[in-house]
Amino acid sequence: MSDKVKNYLSVGFFAFFGGALRCYLNNIWAQSGTFFANVTGCFLLAFLTYFFLEYREGRDWLATGLSTGFVGAYTTLSSFKLDTLKQLLEASYLPAVTYFLSSIVFGLLFAALGMLVGKKVGQFFTRKA
Amino acid sequence: MNTIILAGIGAIFGACGRYAITNYGKKNWPSFFPFATLLINLSGAFLLGLVFALHVSPFLYALIGTGVLGGYTTFSTLNVELLGKLKDHQTKNFFLYLLASYLGGLLLVFAGYYLGKIF
């Protein structure tokens, strides 16, 4: 199988679980579910990105599937925007602004945290290997 | 069918579409700015506003809205790219990308919504 086909299959396979998990969180926690998925996803993607920069184990399809497929589908910008739209249409301005700004701040914060942890864990595994 | 399964199936197509556009962008577009992710997120926000305004059935919404468009757009890649801009001290590109994604996305979700209201 060519690497390209392998990567697409891997992205699709892992995306199923990312999208399903986000939908589940959305079903139980509504808008907070999307927020939770987005900030934890920022941590996970930064973790994976910087982990695989340190720890190259050769299976490109696995890194692509987990990051682009699973985490990419797990997080979403469109639903976050739609939530903000709904709040603005209902004229709940303070919650809308709070949700909007906290997504920006916590998204970056969790990405930075994921980067630090991912680097450390990657270096640890590389030293061991 | 369960909405969770439908969202998962939709996400397969959304994520593969995102992967295809990102790959195309890597080859053909300048690398100093994440144009591919921006295009994906803005077009996805527009389409979701449209789908929401059309009041489709909950099943179709889970498949297309939560699944395809949710899996197509991404919040995590945006933030990891923003972090990269900060790390490289590209402050101007950082703020440009942040504003274009967050405010541009909000404008486009409204544009899609009001377009859908017409129909």
Coordinates of C-alpha atoms in Angstrom, one line a residue:
Chain A
M1 CA 0.0 0.0 0.0
S2 CA 1.4 3.4 -0.8
D3 CA 2.2 5.8 2.0
K4 CA -0.4 8.2 0.7
V5 CA -3.3 5.7 0.8
K6 CA -2.1 4.5 4.2
N7 CA -2.2 8.0 5.6
Y8 CA -5.7 8.7 4.3
L9 CA -7.0 5.4 5.7
S10 CA -5.4 6.2 9.0
V11 CA -6.9 9.8 9.1
G12 CA -10.3 8.5 8.3
F13 CA -10.2 5.6 10.8
F14 CA -9.1 7.8 13.7
A15 CA -11.4 10.7 12.7
F16 CA -14.4 8.4 13.3
F17 CA -13.5 8.1 17.0
G18 CA -12.6 11.8 17.4
G19 CA -15.9 12.9 15.9
A20 CA -17.9 10.3 17.8
L21 CA -16.3 11.3 21.1
R22 CA -16.9 15.0 20.5
C23 CA -20.6 14.2 19.7
Y24 CA -20.9 12.2 22.9
L25 CA -19.4 15.0 25.0
N26 CA -21.8 17.4 23.2
N27 CA -24.8 15.2 24.0
I28 CA -24.0 15.0 27.7
W29 CA -22.6 18.5 28.4
A30 CA -24.0 20.6 25.4
Q31 CA -21.8 23.6 24.7
S32 CA -19.4 22.8 27.6
G33 CA -18.7 19.5 25.8
T34 CA -17.4 21.4 22.8
F35 CA -15.3 23.6 25.0
F36 CA -13.9 20.6 26.8
A37 CA -13.1 18.8 23.6
N38 CA -11.4 21.9 22.2
V39 CA -9.1 22.7 25.1
T40 CA -8.1 19.1 25.8
G41 CA -7.6 18.6 22.0
C42 CA -5.2 21.5 22.0
F43 CA -3.2 19.8 24.7
L44 CA -3.3 16.5 22.8
L45 CA -2.3 17.9 19.4
A46 CA 0.6 19.9 20.8
F47 CA 1.7 16.9 22.8
L48 CA 1.6 14.6 19.8
T49 CA 3.3 17.1 17.5
Y50 CA 6.2 17.8 19.8
F51 CA 6.4 14.2 21.0
F52 CA 6.8 12.9 17.4
L53 CA 9.4 15.6 16.7
E54 CA 11.6 14.2 19.4
Y55 CA 10.6 10.5 19.1
R56 CA 10.7 9.5 15.4
E57 CA 9.7 5.9 15.3
G58 CA 9.1 5.7 11.5
R59 CA 5.4 5.0 11.4
D60 CA 4.3 8.2 9.8
W61 CA 0.7 6.9 9.3
L62 CA 0.3 6.5 13.1
A63 CA 1.4 10.1 13.9
T64 CA -0.8 11.4 11.1
G65 CA -3.8 9.4 12.0
L66 CA -3.7 10.3 15.7
S67 CA -3.0 14.0 15.2
T68 CA -4.8 15.0 11.9
G69 CA -7.4 12.2 12.2
F70 CA -8.3 11.8 15.8
V71 CA -7.5 15.1 17.4
G72 CA -8.4 17.2 14.3
A73 CA -11.9 15.7 14.2
Y74 CA -12.2 15.8 18.0
T75 CA -11.8 19.5 18.1
T76 CA -13.9 21.9 16.0
L77 CA -13.9 25.6 15.2
S78 CA -17.3 25.6 13.4
S79 CA -19.4 24.3 16.3
F80 CA -17.6 26.8 18.6
K81 CA -18.6 29.6 16.2
L82 CA -22.1 28.3 16.0
D83 CA -22.4 28.2 19.8
T84 CA -21.3 31.9 19.9
L85 CA -23.8 32.7 17.2
K86 CA -26.6 31.1 19.1
Q87 CA -25.7 33.0 22.3
L88 CA -25.6 36.3 20.4
L89 CA -29.0 35.6 18.8
E90 CA -30.4 35.0 22.3
A91 CA -28.8 38.3 23.3
S92 CA -26.8 36.6 26.1
Y93 CA -23.8 38.8 25.4
L94 CA -21.8 38.3 28.6
P95 CA -21.7 34.4 28.2
A96 CA -20.9 34.9 24.5
V97 CA -17.9 37.1 25.2
T98 CA -16.8 34.9 28.1
Y99 CA -17.0 31.7 25.9
F100 CA -15.2 33.5 23.0
L101 CA -12.3 34.9 25.0
S102 CA -11.8 31.8 27.3
S103 CA -11.6 29.6 24.2
I104 CA -8.8 31.8 22.8
V105 CA -6.9 31.9 26.1
F106 CA -7.4 28.3 27.2
G107 CA -6.7 27.0 23.7
L108 CA -3.3 28.6 23.6
L109 CA -2.5 27.8 27.2
F110 CA -3.3 24.1 26.8
A111 CA -1.4 24.0 23.5
A112 CA 1.7 25.4 25.3
L113 CA 1.3 22.9 28.1
G114 CA 1.0 20.1 25.6
M115 CA 4.1 21.2 23.9
L116 CA 6.2 21.3 27.1
V117 CA 5.0 17.8 28.2
G118 CA 5.3 16.3 24.7
K119 CA 8.9 17.5 24.4
K120 CA 9.8 16.1 27.8
V121 CA 8.1 12.7 27.2
G122 CA 9.6 12.5 23.7
Q123 CA 13.1 13.2 25.0
F124 CA 12.6 10.6 27.7
F125 CA 11.7 7.9 25.2
T126 CA 14.5 8.8 22.8
R127 CA 17.1 8.5 25.6
K128 CA 15.7 5.1 26.5
A129 CA 15.6 3.8 22.9
Chain B
M1 CA -29.1 5.4 13.9
N2 CA -27.3 6.8 17.0
T3 CA -26.1 10.4 16.6
I4 CA -22.7 9.4 17.9
I5 CA -22.1 6.9 15.2
L6 CA -23.4 9.3 12.5
A7 CA -21.1 12.1 13.7
G8 CA -18.2 9.6 13.6
I9 CA -19.0 8.6 10.0
G10 CA -19.3 12.2 9.0
A11 CA -16.0 13.0 10.7
I12 CA -14.2 10.5 8.4
F13 CA -15.1 12.5 5.4
G14 CA -14.6 15.9 7.0
A15 CA -11.1 15.0 8.3
C16 CA -10.0 13.4 4.9
G17 CA -11.1 16.6 3.2
R18 CA -9.1 18.7 5.6
Y19 CA -6.1 16.4 5.2
A20 CA -6.4 16.8 1.4
I21 CA -6.5 20.6 1.5
T22 CA -3.7 20.8 4.0
N23 CA -1.5 18.6 1.8
Y24 CA -2.4 20.7 -1.3
G25 CA -1.5 23.9 0.6
K26 CA 1.8 22.5 1.8
K27 CA 2.9 22.0 -1.8
N28 CA 1.4 25.0 -3.5
W29 CA 0.9 27.8 -1.0
P30 CA 3.5 30.0 0.8
S31 CA 4.5 28.6 4.1
F32 CA 4.8 31.8 6.2
F33 CA 1.1 31.8 6.9
P34 CA -1.3 28.9 7.6
F35 CA -3.6 29.6 4.7
A36 CA -4.9 26.0 4.4
T37 CA -6.2 25.8 8.0
L38 CA -7.6 29.3 7.7
L39 CA -9.5 28.4 4.5
I40 CA -10.8 25.2 6.1
N41 CA -12.0 26.9 9.3
L42 CA -13.6 29.8 7.6
S43 CA -15.4 27.8 4.9
G44 CA -16.5 25.3 7.6
A45 CA -17.9 28.0 9.8
F46 CA -19.8 29.5 6.8
L47 CA -21.3 26.1 5.9
L48 CA -22.3 25.2 9.5
G49 CA -24.1 28.5 9.8
L50 CA -26.0 27.7 6.6
V51 CA -26.8 24.1 7.7
F52 CA -28.0 25.3 11.1
A53 CA -30.3 27.9 9.5
L54 CA -31.9 25.3 7.2
H55 CA -33.3 23.4 10.2
V56 CA -32.4 20.0 8.9
S57 CA -33.5 16.8 10.9
P58 CA -31.4 15.9 14.0
F59 CA -30.0 12.9 12.1
L60 CA -28.9 14.9 9.1
Y61 CA -27.5 17.6 11.4
A62 CA -25.4 15.0 13.4
L63 CA -24.0 13.6 10.1
I64 CA -23.4 16.9 8.2
G65 CA -23.1 19.5 11.0
T66 CA -21.5 17.7 13.9
G67 CA -19.8 15.0 11.8
V68 CA -18.6 16.3 8.4
L69 CA -18.2 20.0 9.2
G70 CA -17.1 19.4 12.8
G71 CA -14.4 17.0 11.6
Y72 CA -13.5 19.3 8.7
T73 CA -12.8 22.3 10.9
T74 CA -10.2 22.1 13.6
F75 CA -9.5 24.1 16.8
S76 CA -6.4 22.2 17.8
T77 CA -4.4 22.8 14.6
L78 CA -5.2 26.5 14.8
N79 CA -3.8 26.7 18.3
V80 CA -0.7 24.7 17.7
E81 CA 0.0 26.9 14.6
L82 CA -0.6 30.1 16.7
L83 CA 1.8 28.7 19.3
G84 CA 4.3 28.2 16.5
K85 CA 4.0 31.8 15.4
L86 CA 4.6 32.9 19.0
K87 CA 7.6 30.7 19.4
D88 CA 9.1 32.1 16.1
H89 CA 8.5 35.7 17.3
Q90 CA 6.2 36.3 14.3
T91 CA 4.0 38.6 16.4
K92 CA 2.3 40.2 13.4
N93 CA 1.3 36.9 11.8
F94 CA 0.2 35.7 15.2
F95 CA -2.3 38.4 15.6
L96 CA -3.3 38.4 12.0
Y97 CA -4.0 34.6 12.1
L98 CA -5.8 34.9 15.5
L99 CA -8.1 37.7 14.3
A100 CA -8.8 36.1 10.9
S101 CA -9.7 32.8 12.5
Y102 CA -11.8 33.9 15.4
L103 CA -13.4 37.1 14.1
G104 CA -13.5 36.0 10.5
G105 CA -15.0 32.7 11.6
L106 CA -17.7 34.5 13.6
L107 CA -18.5 36.8 10.6
L108 CA -18.8 33.8 8.3
V109 CA -21.0 31.8 10.6
F110 CA -23.4 34.8 10.6
A111 CA -23.1 35.1 6.8
G112 CA -24.0 31.4 6.4
Y113 CA -26.8 31.7 8.9
Y114 CA -28.5 34.7 7.2
L115 CA -28.1 33.1 3.8
G116 CA -29.8 30.0 5.1
K117 CA -32.6 32.1 6.5
I118 CA -33.5 33.4 3.0
F119 CA -34.3 29.9 1.8

